[in-house]
CSV table of C-alpha atoms in Angstrom, one decimal:
chain,number,residue,atom,x,y,z
M,1,UNK,CA,20.2,-22.1,-40.6
M,2,UNK,CA,20.1,-25.3,-38.7
M,3,UNK,CA,22.1,-28.1,-40.3
M,4,UNK,CA,21.7,-31.9,-40.2
M,5,UNK,CA,25.5,-32.2,-40.8
M,6,UNK,CA,26.2,-30.3,-37.6
M,7,UNK,CA,23.6,-32.4,-35.7
M,8,UNK,CA,25.3,-35.6,-36.9
M,9,UNK,CA,28.3,-34.7,-34.6
M,10,UNK,CA,25.9,-34.4,-31.7
M,11,UNK,CA,24.3,-37.8,-32.5
M,12,UNK,CA,27.7,-39.4,-32.9
M,13,UNK,CA,28.7,-38.3,-29.4
M,14,UNK,CA,25.4,-39.5,-28.0
M,15,UNK,CA,26.6,-43.0,-28.8
M,16,UNK,CA,30.3,-42.6,-28.0
M,17,UNK,CA,30.6,-40.1,-25.2
M,18,UNK,CA,31.6,-40.9,-21.6
M,19,UNK,CA,29.1,-43.1,-19.7
M,20,UNK,CA,27.2,-41.9,-16.7
M,21,UNK,CA,23.7,-42.0,-15.3
M,22,UNK,CA,21.1,-39.3,-14.6
M,23,UNK,CA,21.6,-39.2,-10.8
M,24,UNK,CA,25.3,-39.0,-11.0
M,25,UNK,CA,25.1,-36.4,-13.7
M,26,UNK,CA,22.8,-34.3,-11.6
M,27,UNK,CA,25.1,-34.5,-8.6
M,28,UNK,CA,28.1,-33.6,-10.7
M,29,UNK,CA,26.3,-30.6,-12.3
M,30,UNK,CA,25.4,-29.4,-8.8
M,31,UNK,CA,29.0,-29.8,-7.6
M,32,UNK,CA,30.5,-28.0,-10.5
M,33,UNK,CA,27.9,-25.2,-10.2
M,34,UNK,CA,29.0,-24.6,-6.6
M,35,UNK,CA,32.6,-24.5,-7.8
M,36,UNK,CA,31.7,-21.8,-10.3
M,37,UNK,CA,29.8,-19.8,-7.7
M,38,UNK,CA,32.9,-19.8,-5.5
M,39,UNK,CA,35.3,-19.1,-8.4
M,40,UNK,CA,33.4,-16.0,-9.6
M,41,UNK,CA,32.5,-14.9,-6.0
M,42,UNK,CA,28.7,-14.9,-6.9
M,43,UNK,CA,27.6,-17.3,-4.1
M,44,UNK,CA,25.0,-15.7,-1.8
M,45,UNK,CA,24.5,-12.7,-4.0
M,46,UNK,CA,20.7,-13.1,-4.3
M,47,UNK,CA,19.2,-9.7,-3.4
M,48,UNK,CA,15.5,-10.2,-2.5
M,49,UNK,CA,15.2,-6.4,-1.8
M,50,UNK,CA,16.0,-5.8,-5.5
M,51,UNK,CA,14.4,-8.7,-7.4
M,52,UNK,CA,15.5,-7.0,-10.7
M,53,UNK,CA,19.3,-7.1,-10.7
M,54,UNK,CA,20.9,-3.7,-10.8
M,55,UNK,CA,24.5,-4.7,-11.3
M,56,UNK,CA,25.9,-5.3,-14.8
M,57,UNK,CA,29.2,-6.7,-13.5
M,58,UNK,CA,27.2,-9.3,-11.5
M,59,UNK,CA,25.2,-10.4,-14.6
M,60,UNK,CA,28.5,-10.7,-16.5
M,61,UNK,CA,30.0,-12.9,-13.8
M,62,UNK,CA,27.0,-15.2,-14.0
M,63,UNK,CA,27.5,-15.4,-17.7
M,64,UNK,CA,31.1,-16.4,-17.3
M,65,UNK,CA,30.1,-19.1,-14.8
M,66,UNK,CA,27.3,-20.4,-17.0
M,67,UNK,CA,29.4,-20.4,-20.1
M,68,UNK,CA,32.2,-22.4,-18.4
M,69,UNK,CA,29.7,-24.8,-17.0
M,70,UNK,CA,28.1,-25.4,-20.4
M,71,UNK,CA,31.4,-25.7,-22.3
M,72,UNK,CA,33.1,-28.0,-19.7
M,73,UNK,CA,30.3,-30.3,-18.8
M,74,UNK,CA,28.7,-31.0,-22.1
M,75,UNK,CA,25.1,-32.3,-22.6
M,76,UNK,CA,23.8,-35.5,-21.0
M,77,UNK,CA,21.7,-37.8,-23.2
M,78,UNK,CA,19.2,-39.7,-21.1
M,79,UNK,CA,18.6,-42.6,-23.6
M,80,UNK,CA,22.2,-43.6,-24.1
M,81,UNK,CA,23.5,-42.4,-20.7
M,82,UNK,CA,26.4,-40.7,-22.4
M,83,UNK,CA,27.8,-37.2,-22.3
M,84,UNK,CA,27.8,-35.3,-25.6
M,85,UNK,CA,30.8,-33.0,-25.7
M,86,UNK,CA,31.3,-30.3,-28.3
M,87,UNK,CA,34.7,-28.7,-28.8
M,88,UNK,CA,35.2,-25.3,-27.1
M,89,UNK,CA,35.8,-23.6,-30.5
M,90,UNK,CA,32.6,-25.1,-32.0
M,91,UNK,CA,30.7,-24.1,-28.9
M,92,UNK,CA,32.0,-20.6,-29.0
M,93,UNK,CA,31.3,-20.3,-32.8
M,94,UNK,CA,27.7,-21.3,-32.3
M,95,UNK,CA,27.1,-18.8,-29.5
M,96,UNK,CA,28.8,-16.0,-31.4
M,97,UNK,CA,26.7,-16.6,-34.5
M,98,UNK,CA,23.3,-16.8,-32.8
M,99,UNK,CA,20.6,-14.8,-34.6
M,100,UNK,CA,19.9,-11.3,-33.1
M,101,UNK,CA,16.5,-11.0,-34.8
M,102,UNK,CA,14.0,-13.4,-36.2
M,103,UNK,CA,11.0,-12.8,-38.4
M,104,UNK,CA,7.9,-14.8,-37.4
M,105,UNK,CA,4.5,-14.9,-38.9
M,106,UNK,CA,3.0,-13.7,-42.2
M,107,UNK,CA,1.2,-10.6,-43.5
M,108,UNK,CA,0.0,-8.2,-41.0
M,109,UNK,CA,0.6,-10.8,-38.2
M,110,UNK,CA,4.3,-10.7,-39.0
M,111,UNK,CA,6.5,-9.8,-36.0
M,112,UNK,CA,10.2,-9.5,-35.4
M,113,UNK,CA,11.7,-11.2,-32.3
M,114,UNK,CA,14.6,-8.8,-31.6
M,115,UNK,CA,17.5,-9.1,-29.3
M,116,UNK,CA,17.2,-6.6,-26.4
M,117,UNK,CA,19.4,-5.2,-23.7
M,118,UNK,CA,18.4,-4.3,-20.1
M,119,UNK,CA,16.2,-1.2,-20.1
M,120,UNK,CA,15.9,-1.4,-23.8
M,121,UNK,CA,13.0,0.8,-25.2
M,122,UNK,CA,12.2,-1.7,-27.9
M,123,UNK,CA,9.0,-3.5,-27.0
M,124,UNK,CA,9.3,-7.3,-26.3
M,125,UNK,CA,6.9,-9.7,-28.0
M,126,UNK,CA,4.2,-11.6,-26.2
M,127,UNK,CA,3.5,-15.3,-26.8
M,128,UNK,CA,0.4,-16.9,-25.2
M,129,UNK,CA,-0.9,-18.9,-23.5
M,130,UNK,CA,1.2,-21.8,-22.2
M,131,UNK,CA,-0.1,-25.1,-23.4
M,132,UNK,CA,-2.9,-25.1,-20.9
M,133,UNK,CA,-5.3,-28.0,-20.8
M,134,UNK,CA,-8.6,-26.9,-22.5
M,135,UNK,CA,-11.6,-29.1,-23.1
M,136,UNK,CA,-12.7,-29.7,-26.7
M,137,UNK,CA,-16.0,-27.8,-26.3
M,138,UNK,CA,-14.2,-24.6,-25.4
M,139,UNK,CA,-10.9,-25.0,-27.3
M,140,UNK,CA,-11.6,-22.9,-30.4
M,141,UNK,CA,-13.5,-20.2,-28.5
M,142,UNK,CA,-10.9,-19.7,-25.8
M,143,UNK,CA,-8.0,-19.8,-28.4
M,144,UNK,CA,-9.9,-17.4,-30.6
M,145,UNK,CA,-10.4,-15.0,-27.7
M,146,UNK,CA,-6.7,-15.0,-27.0
M,147,UNK,CA,-5.6,-14.5,-30.6
M,148,UNK,CA,-8.0,-11.5,-31.0
M,149,UNK,CA,-5.9,-9.4,-28.7
M,150,UNK,CA,-3.2,-7.6,-30.6
M,151,UNK,CA,-1.0,-7.5,-27.5
M,152,UNK,CA,-0.4,-11.2,-28.2
M,153,UNK,CA,2.0,-11.6,-31.0
M,154,UNK,CA,2.5,-15.3,-31.1
M,155,UNK,CA,0.2,-18.2,-30.2
M,156,UNK,CA,1.3,-21.1,-28.1
M,157,UNK,CA,-2.0,-22.9,-28.5
M,158,UNK,CA,-3.5,-24.9,-25.6
M,159,UNK,CA,-3.6,-28.6,-25.3
M,160,UNK,CA,-6.9,-30.5,-25.9
M,161,UNK,CA,-7.0,-33.1,-23.2
M,162,UNK,CA,-9.2,-35.4,-25.4
M,163,UNK,CA,-9.8,-36.1,-29.0
M,164,UNK,CA,-13.4,-36.8,-30.0
M,165,UNK,CA,-14.0,-37.4,-26.3
M,166,UNK,CA,-11.2,-39.9,-26.0
M,167,UNK,CA,-8.2,-39.4,-23.7
M,168,UNK,CA,-4.9,-38.9,-25.5
M,169,UNK,CA,-2.3,-41.4,-24.3
M,170,UNK,CA,1.3,-40.5,-24.6
M,171,UNK,CA,3.4,-42.5,-26.9
M,172,UNK,CA,0.4,-44.1,-28.7
M,173,UNK,CA,-1.0,-43.6,-32.2
M,174,UNK,CA,-3.6,-41.4,-30.4
M,175,UNK,CA,-0.8,-38.9,-29.7
M,176,UNK,CA,0.2,-38.8,-33.3
M,177,UNK,CA,-3.4,-38.1,-34.3
M,178,UNK,CA,-3.8,-35.5,-31.5
M,179,UNK,CA,-0.9,-33.4,-32.8
M,180,UNK,CA,-2.7,-32.9,-36.1
M,181,UNK,CA,-6.0,-32.4,-34.3
M,182,UNK,CA,-4.6,-29.6,-32.2
M,183,UNK,CA,-3.1,-27.8,-35.2
M,184,UNK,CA,-6.5,-28.0,-37.0
M,185,UNK,CA,-8.2,-26.4,-34.0
M,186,UNK,CA,-5.5,-23.8,-33.7
M,187,UNK,CA,-5.8,-22.9,-37.4
M,188,UNK,CA,-9.6,-22.5,-37.1
M,189,UNK,CA,-9.2,-20.3,-34.0
M,190,UNK,CA,-6.6,-18.0,-35.6
M,191,UNK,CA,-8.8,-17.7,-38.7
M,192,UNK,CA,-11.9,-16.8,-36.7
M,193,UNK,CA,-9.8,-14.2,-34.7
M,194,UNK,CA,-8.7,-12.6,-38.0
M,195,UNK,CA,-5.1,-13.7,-37.4
M,196,UNK,CA,-4.4,-16.3,-40.1
M,197,UNK,CA,-0.7,-15.2,-40.3
M,198,UNK,CA,-0.1,-15.5,-36.5
M,199,UNK,CA,2.6,-18.1,-35.8
M,200,UNK,CA,2.0,-20.9,-33.3
M,201,UNK,CA,4.7,-22.5,-31.2
M,202,UNK,CA,3.8,-26.2,-31.4
M,203,UNK,CA,3.0,-29.0,-30.9
M,204,UNK,CA,1.9,-28.4,-27.3
M,205,UNK,CA,-0.2,-31.6,-27.1
M,206,UNK,CA,2.8,-33.7,-27.9
M,207,UNK,CA,4.3,-35.1,-24.6
M,208,UNK,CA,6.7,-37.2,-26.8
M,209,UNK,CA,7.9,-36.8,-30.3
M,210,UNK,CA,4.9,-38.4,-32.0
M,211,UNK,CA,2.7,-35.3,-32.0
M,212,UNK,CA,5.4,-33.3,-33.8
M,213,UNK,CA,6.1,-36.1,-36.3
M,214,UNK,CA,2.3,-36.4,-37.0
M,215,UNK,CA,1.6,-32.7,-37.3
M,216,UNK,CA,4.6,-30.6,-38.3
M,217,UNK,CA,4.9,-30.2,-42.0
M,218,UNK,CA,2.0,-32.5,-42.8
M,219,UNK,CA,-0.7,-31.2,-45.1
M,220,UNK,CA,-3.2,-29.3,-42.9
M,221,UNK,CA,-0.9,-29.4,-39.9
M,222,UNK,CA,1.7,-27.0,-38.6
M,223,UNK,CA,3.2,-24.9,-41.4
M,224,UNK,CA,7.0,-24.8,-41.4
M,225,UNK,CA,6.9,-21.4,-43.1
M,226,UNK,CA,4.6,-20.0,-40.4
M,227,UNK,CA,4.8,-22.0,-37.2
M,228,UNK,CA,7.6,-22.7,-34.8
M,229,UNK,CA,8.7,-26.2,-33.7
M,230,UNK,CA,8.7,-26.6,-30.0
M,231,UNK,CA,11.7,-28.5,-28.6
M,232,UNK,CA,11.2,-29.2,-24.9
M,233,UNK,CA,14.4,-30.3,-23.0
M,234,UNK,CA,13.9,-32.7,-20.1
M,235,UNK,CA,16.1,-30.6,-17.7
M,236,UNK,CA,19.2,-28.6,-17.2
M,237,UNK,CA,22.2,-29.6,-19.4
M,238,UNK,CA,20.2,-32.6,-20.6
M,239,UNK,CA,18.7,-34.0,-23.8
M,240,UNK,CA,17.0,-37.1,-25.0
M,241,UNK,CA,16.2,-39.0,-28.2
M,242,UNK,CA,12.7,-37.6,-28.0
M,243,UNK,CA,14.1,-34.1,-28.2
M,244,UNK,CA,16.6,-35.0,-30.9
M,245,UNK,CA,13.8,-36.6,-33.0
M,246,UNK,CA,12.0,-33.3,-32.9
M,247,UNK,CA,15.2,-31.4,-33.8
M,248,UNK,CA,15.8,-33.6,-36.8
M,249,UNK,CA,12.2,-33.4,-38.0
M,250,UNK,CA,12.2,-29.6,-37.7
M,251,UNK,CA,15.4,-29.3,-39.7
M,252,UNK,CA,14.0,-31.7,-42.3
M,253,UNK,CA,10.9,-29.4,-42.6
M,254,UNK,CA,12.9,-26.2,-42.7
M,255,UNK,CA,11.1,-24.9,-39.6
M,256,UNK,CA,12.3,-22.4,-37.0
M,257,UNK,CA,12.9,-23.9,-33.6
M,258,UNK,CA,12.4,-22.8,-30.0
M,259,UNK,CA,13.5,-24.7,-26.9
M,260,UNK,CA,11.9,-25.0,-23.5
M,261,UNK,CA,13.2,-26.0,-20.1
M,262,UNK,CA,13.2,-25.1,-16.4
M,263,UNK,CA,16.1,-24.5,-14.1
M,264,UNK,CA,15.2,-25.6,-10.6
M,265,UNK,CA,15.7,-23.7,-7.4
M,266,UNK,CA,16.1,-26.4,-4.7
M,267,UNK,CA,16.9,-29.0,-7.4
M,268,UNK,CA,20.3,-30.2,-8.5
M,269,UNK,CA,21.5,-26.5,-9.0
M,270,UNK,CA,20.7,-25.7,-5.4
M,271,UNK,CA,20.1,-22.1,-4.4
M,272,UNK,CA,18.8,-19.2,-6.6
M,273,UNK,CA,22.4,-18.4,-7.7
M,274,UNK,CA,23.0,-22.0,-8.8
M,275,UNK,CA,19.7,-22.1,-10.7
M,276,UNK,CA,20.7,-18.8,-12.5
M,277,UNK,CA,24.1,-20.3,-13.5
M,278,UNK,CA,22.4,-23.5,-14.7
M,279,UNK,CA,19.8,-21.5,-16.7
M,280,UNK,CA,22.6,-19.5,-18.5
M,281,UNK,CA,24.4,-22.8,-19.3
M,282,UNK,CA,21.3,-24.5,-20.6
M,283,UNK,CA,20.3,-21.5,-22.8
M,284,UNK,CA,23.8,-21.6,-24.4
M,285,UNK,CA,23.7,-25.4,-24.9
M,286,UNK,CA,20.2,-25.4,-26.5
M,287,UNK,CA,21.6,-22.8,-29.0
M,288,UNK,CA,24.7,-24.7,-29.7
M,289,UNK,CA,23.7,-28.4,-29.6
M,290,UNK,CA,20.1,-28.3,-30.7
M,291,UNK,CA,20.5,-25.3,-33.0
M,292,UNK,CA,17.4,-23.6,-31.7
M,293,UNK,CA,16.5,-20.1,-33.0
M,294,UNK,CA,15.4,-18.8,-29.6
M,295,UNK,CA,14.9,-20.0,-26.1
M,296,UNK,CA,11.9,-20.3,-23.7
M,297,UNK,CA,13.8,-21.2,-20.5
M,298,UNK,CA,12.6,-20.3,-17.0
M,299,UNK,CA,13.6,-20.5,-13.3
M,300,UNK,CA,11.3,-22.7,-11.3
M,301,UNK,CA,11.1,-22.8,-7.5
M,302,UNK,CA,10.1,-26.3,-6.5
M,303,UNK,CA,9.2,-25.1,-3.0
M,304,UNK,CA,5.9,-23.7,-4.3
M,305,UNK,CA,6.0,-24.8,-8.0
M,306,UNK,CA,6.2,-21.3,-9.4
M,307,UNK,CA,8.7,-18.4,-9.8
M,308,UNK,CA,6.9,-15.2,-8.8
M,309,UNK,CA,8.6,-15.0,-5.4
M,310,UNK,CA,11.6,-12.7,-4.9
M,311,UNK,CA,14.3,-15.4,-5.0
M,312,UNK,CA,13.1,-16.8,-8.3
M,313,UNK,CA,12.5,-13.3,-9.8
M,314,UNK,CA,16.1,-12.3,-8.9
M,315,UNK,CA,17.5,-15.5,-10.5
M,316,UNK,CA,15.4,-14.9,-13.6
M,317,UNK,CA,16.6,-11.3,-13.8
M,318,UNK,CA,20.3,-11.9,-13.4
M,319,UNK,CA,20.3,-14.9,-15.8
M,320,UNK,CA,18.3,-13.0,-18.4
M,321,UNK,CA,20.6,-10.0,-18.1
M,322,UNK,CA,23.7,-12.3,-18.3
M,323,UNK,CA,22.5,-13.7,-21.7
M,324,UNK,CA,21.2,-10.4,-23.1
M,325,UNK,CA,24.3,-8.5,-22.3
M,326,UNK,CA,26.8,-11.0,-23.5
M,327,UNK,CA,25.2,-12.7,-26.5
M,328,UNK,CA,22.8,-12.1,-29.4
M,329,UNK,CA,20.6,-15.0,-28.4
M,330,UNK,CA,16.9,-14.2,-28.3
M,331,UNK,CA,14.4,-15.6,-25.8
M,332,UNK,CA,10.8,-15.5,-24.7
M,333,UNK,CA,11.2,-16.1,-21.0
M,334,UNK,CA,8.6,-18.3,-19.2
M,335,UNK,CA,7.1,-17.1,-15.9
M,336,UNK,CA,5.2,-19.4,-13.7
M,337,UNK,CA,2.2,-17.8,-11.9
M,338,UNK,CA,0.4,-20.0,-9.3
M,339,UNK,CA,-2.8,-18.1,-8.9
M,340,UNK,CA,-5.8,-18.5,-11.2
M,341,UNK,CA,-8.0,-16.3,-13.4
M,342,UNK,CA,-10.2,-13.6,-11.8
M,343,UNK,CA,-7.9,-13.0,-8.9
M,344,UNK,CA,-5.9,-10.0,-7.9
M,345,UNK,CA,-3.1,-12.4,-7.0
M,346,UNK,CA,-2.7,-13.5,-10.6
M,347,UNK,CA,-2.7,-9.9,-11.9
M,348,UNK,CA,0.0,-8.9,-9.4
M,349,UNK,CA,2.1,-11.9,-10.1
M,350,UNK,CA,1.9,-11.3,-13.9
M,351,UNK,CA,2.7,-7.6,-13.5
M,352,UNK,CA,5.8,-8.4,-11.4
M,353,UNK,CA,7.1,-10.9,-14.0
M,354,UNK,CA,6.4,-8.6,-17.0
M,355,UNK,CA,8.2,-5.6,-15.5
M,356,UNK,CA,11.1,-7.8,-14.6
M,357,UNK,CA,11.5,-9.3,-18.1
M,358,UNK,CA,11.0,-6.0,-19.9
M,359,UNK,CA,13.6,-4.2,-17.8
M,360,UNK,CA,16.1,-7.1,-17.7
M,361,UNK,CA,16.4,-7.4,-21.5
M,362,UNK,CA,14.2,-10.3,-22.4
M,363,UNK,CA,13.1,-10.4,-26.1
M,364,UNK,CA,9.7,-11.6,-25.2
M,365,UNK,CA,7.5,-13.6,-22.8
M,366,UNK,CA,5.7,-16.9,-23.1
M,367,UNK,CA,2.7,-17.5,-20.8
M,368,UNK,CA,0.9,-16.9,-18.5
M,369,UNK,CA,1.0,-20.2,-16.6
M,370,UNK,CA,-2.2,-19.4,-14.7
M,371,UNK,CA,-2.9,-21.6,-11.7
M,372,UNK,CA,0.4,-23.4,-12.6
M,373,UNK,CA,-1.6,-24.9,-15.6
M,374,UNK,CA,-3.0,-27.5,-13.2
M,375,UNK,CA,-6.7,-27.1,-14.0
M,376,UNK,CA,-8.6,-27.4,-17.2
M,377,UNK,CA,-9.8,-24.1,-18.8
M,378,UNK,CA,-8.1,-22.0,-16.1
M,379,UNK,CA,-6.9,-19.3,-18.5
M,380,UNK,CA,-8.7,-16.4,-20.0
M,381,UNK,CA,-8.0,-14.0,-23.0
M,382,UNK,CA,-7.8,-11.1,-20.5
M,383,UNK,CA,-5.0,-12.8,-18.5
M,384,UNK,CA,-3.0,-12.9,-21.8
M,385,UNK,CA,-3.9,-9.3,-22.8
M,386,UNK,CA,-2.8,-8.1,-19.3
M,387,UNK,CA,0.6,-9.7,-19.6
M,388,UNK,CA,1.1,-8.2,-23.0
M,389,UNK,CA,0.0,-4.7,-21.9
M,390,UNK,CA,2.4,-4.6,-18.9
M,391,UNK,CA,5.3,-6.2,-20.8
M,392,UNK,CA,5.2,-3.7,-23.6
M,393,UNK,CA,4.4,-0.7,-21.3
M,394,UNK,CA,7.5,-1.5,-19.2
M,395,UNK,CA,9.9,-1.4,-22.2
M,396,UNK,CA,12.4,1.4,-21.6
M,397,UNK,CA,11.7,1.5,-17.8
M,398,UNK,CA,14.8,1.6,-15.6
M,399,UNK,CA,15.6,-1.4,-13.5
M,400,UNK,CA,15.5,0.9,-10.4
M,401,UNK,CA,12.0,2.1,-11.2
M,402,UNK,CA,11.0,-1.6,-12.0
M,403,UNK,CA,12.1,-2.6,-8.5
M,404,UNK,CA,10.2,0.3,-6.9
M,405,UNK,CA,7.0,-1.0,-8.5
M,406,UNK,CA,7.4,-4.8,-8.0
M,407,UNK,CA,8.5,-4.3,-4.4
M,408,UNK,CA,5.1,-2.9,-3.8
M,409,UNK,CA,3.4,-5.8,-5.5
M,410,UNK,CA,5.2,-8.9,-4.2
M,411,UNK,CA,4.1,-8.3,-0.6
M,412,UNK,CA,0.5,-8.4,-1.8
M,413,UNK,CA,0.8,-12.1,-2.6
M,414,UNK,CA,4.1,-13.5,-1.3
M,415,UNK,CA,2.5,-15.2,1.8
M,416,UNK,CA,0.1,-17.1,-0.5
M,417,UNK,CA,2.5,-18.6,-3.0
M,418,UNK,CA,2.1,-22.1,-1.4
M,419,UNK,CA,-1.7,-21.7,-1.0
M,420,UNK,CA,-2.7,-19.6,-4.0
M,421,UNK,CA,-6.1,-18.4,-5.1
M,422,UNK,CA,-7.3,-20.9,-7.7
M,423,UNK,CA,-9.7,-18.5,-9.2
M,424,UNK,CA,-12.4,-19.3,-11.8
M,425,UNK,CA,-12.3,-21.1,-15.2
M,426,UNK,CA,-12.8,-19.4,-18.5
M,427,UNK,CA,-16.5,-20.4,-18.9
M,428,UNK,CA,-17.4,-18.8,-15.6
M,429,UNK,CA,-15.9,-15.4,-16.3
M,430,UNK,CA,-16.6,-14.9,-20.0
M,431,UNK,CA,-19.7,-14.6,-22.2
M,432,UNK,CA,-19.2,-17.5,-24.6
M,433,UNK,CA,-21.2,-15.9,-27.4
M,434,UNK,CA,-19.5,-12.5,-27.4
M,435,UNK,CA,-16.2,-13.6,-26.0
M,436,UNK,CA,-16.2,-10.7,-23.6
M,437,UNK,CA,-15.3,-10.8,-19.9
M,438,UNK,CA,-18.0,-10.6,-17.2
M,439,UNK,CA,-18.4,-7.4,-15.3
M,440,UNK,CA,-16.7,-9.1,-12.3
M,441,UNK,CA,-13.6,-9.8,-14.3
M,442,UNK,CA,-13.6,-6.4,-16.0
M,443,UNK,CA,-13.9,-4.6,-12.7
M,444,UNK,CA,-11.1,-6.6,-11.1
M,445,UNK,CA,-8.9,-6.0,-14.2
M,446,UNK,CA,-9.5,-2.2,-14.3
M,447,UNK,CA,-9.0,-1.9,-10.6
M,448,UNK,CA,-5.6,-3.5,-10.6
M,449,UNK,CA,-4.6,-1.6,-13.7
M,450,UNK,CA,-5.4,1.7,-12.0
M,451,UNK,CA,-3.2,0.6,-9.1
M,452,UNK,CA,-0.3,0.0,-11.5
M,453,UNK,CA,-0.9,3.3,-13.2
M,454,UNK,CA,-0.7,5.1,-9.9
M,455,UNK,CA,2.6,3.2,-9.2
M,456,UNK,CA,4.1,4.6,-12.4
M,457,UNK,CA,3.4,2.0,-15.1
M,458,UNK,CA,2.5,3.9,-18.4
M,459,UNK,CA,-0.4,1.7,-19.5
M,460,UNK,CA,-3.9,3.0,-20.6
M,461,UNK,CA,-7.2,2.1,-19.1
M,462,UNK,CA,-8.8,0.4,-22.1
M,463,UNK,CA,-10.3,-3.1,-21.6
């Protein structure tokens, strides 16, 4: 159980630790990562011919590098420009005692987020969608449509861009009100879908701490006994008062917590190998410093603002295996598709990501991030169902078989990662009265599904 007393030590160090600034911190992180890559002989090990890592010893070496990076560097606080440093013994204790399973939800919507190993036959859980911008007129219908699919275990409800037609401005009282508004819409959608006990990871509409403070634990808002507090870190090995406000509030409410962050290829960590080390380190720090119950970290390739290419998929795989093989920490990995709904490209990207995560030992998936979440209403219930189907069907598959399949899929879209198919919004490919996909979308879905079946994915042909 998360403890305010433990958090006090973190807050103390946020005001007394060594002084630095964000740019210097990033440069130092990058430099130390390169040292770790050399020390453990894992530089230039990225294998794009096998985007799912096949070598356990390599995953273990990445864990050692990430662990050392996290323990030695500490956590940078952006607001105070100081480094929070935990003792190595306290850090090791927190990692050793991380939960290996977590009960989420209520009633028949109750699920268990369970620690998995690579090639584990236990099915991962599916959380959807990914905080997409959805207009007020479609919010409940779209969210209801997603929640109706039993392949989706957890809701991460979308973000209403407006409240009663007014734009929600970050850091203003409007944001505090919008947090509650989102949770009321989410609760209505879950009830209409017949999933009242389905947990929501929230508050997605909160760009700062105000939405969480306004909605979490408040009457009619997010329920600490059901929903999960979303703690989004600003970057690798970094925190802020905004994040720590959310942690304190979640602990005060007795809520479960999940974190979120991205480790950037071509950012401060550098190459795919550096991003993988940074991801391992950040997962460990979020567990130890913020006391989160499970992680939602991802690899992000800034060259095309996604991670479905072979370099990012390899980094995602080796870092997921590093954590799953060497800790009990649970995680719902985030994958960043760049194509939009009603495109083969999106379905191929999603299939690649799901097979990778299932075979690499992820406990679950959070997404999809259709069209990079750039456009309003560019997410459909069928996109979420597809991810859940593939993720669960690939449980127990060998990494070798996973590579065989995804190496047939990546060439189908790799040359379009920087110029993806945007696709069509929800309202153009769904009947809004029946919440069923149009014939165009159904045909595309079944066509790609048949392709995957022929490649060896054990998924049925039901819509």
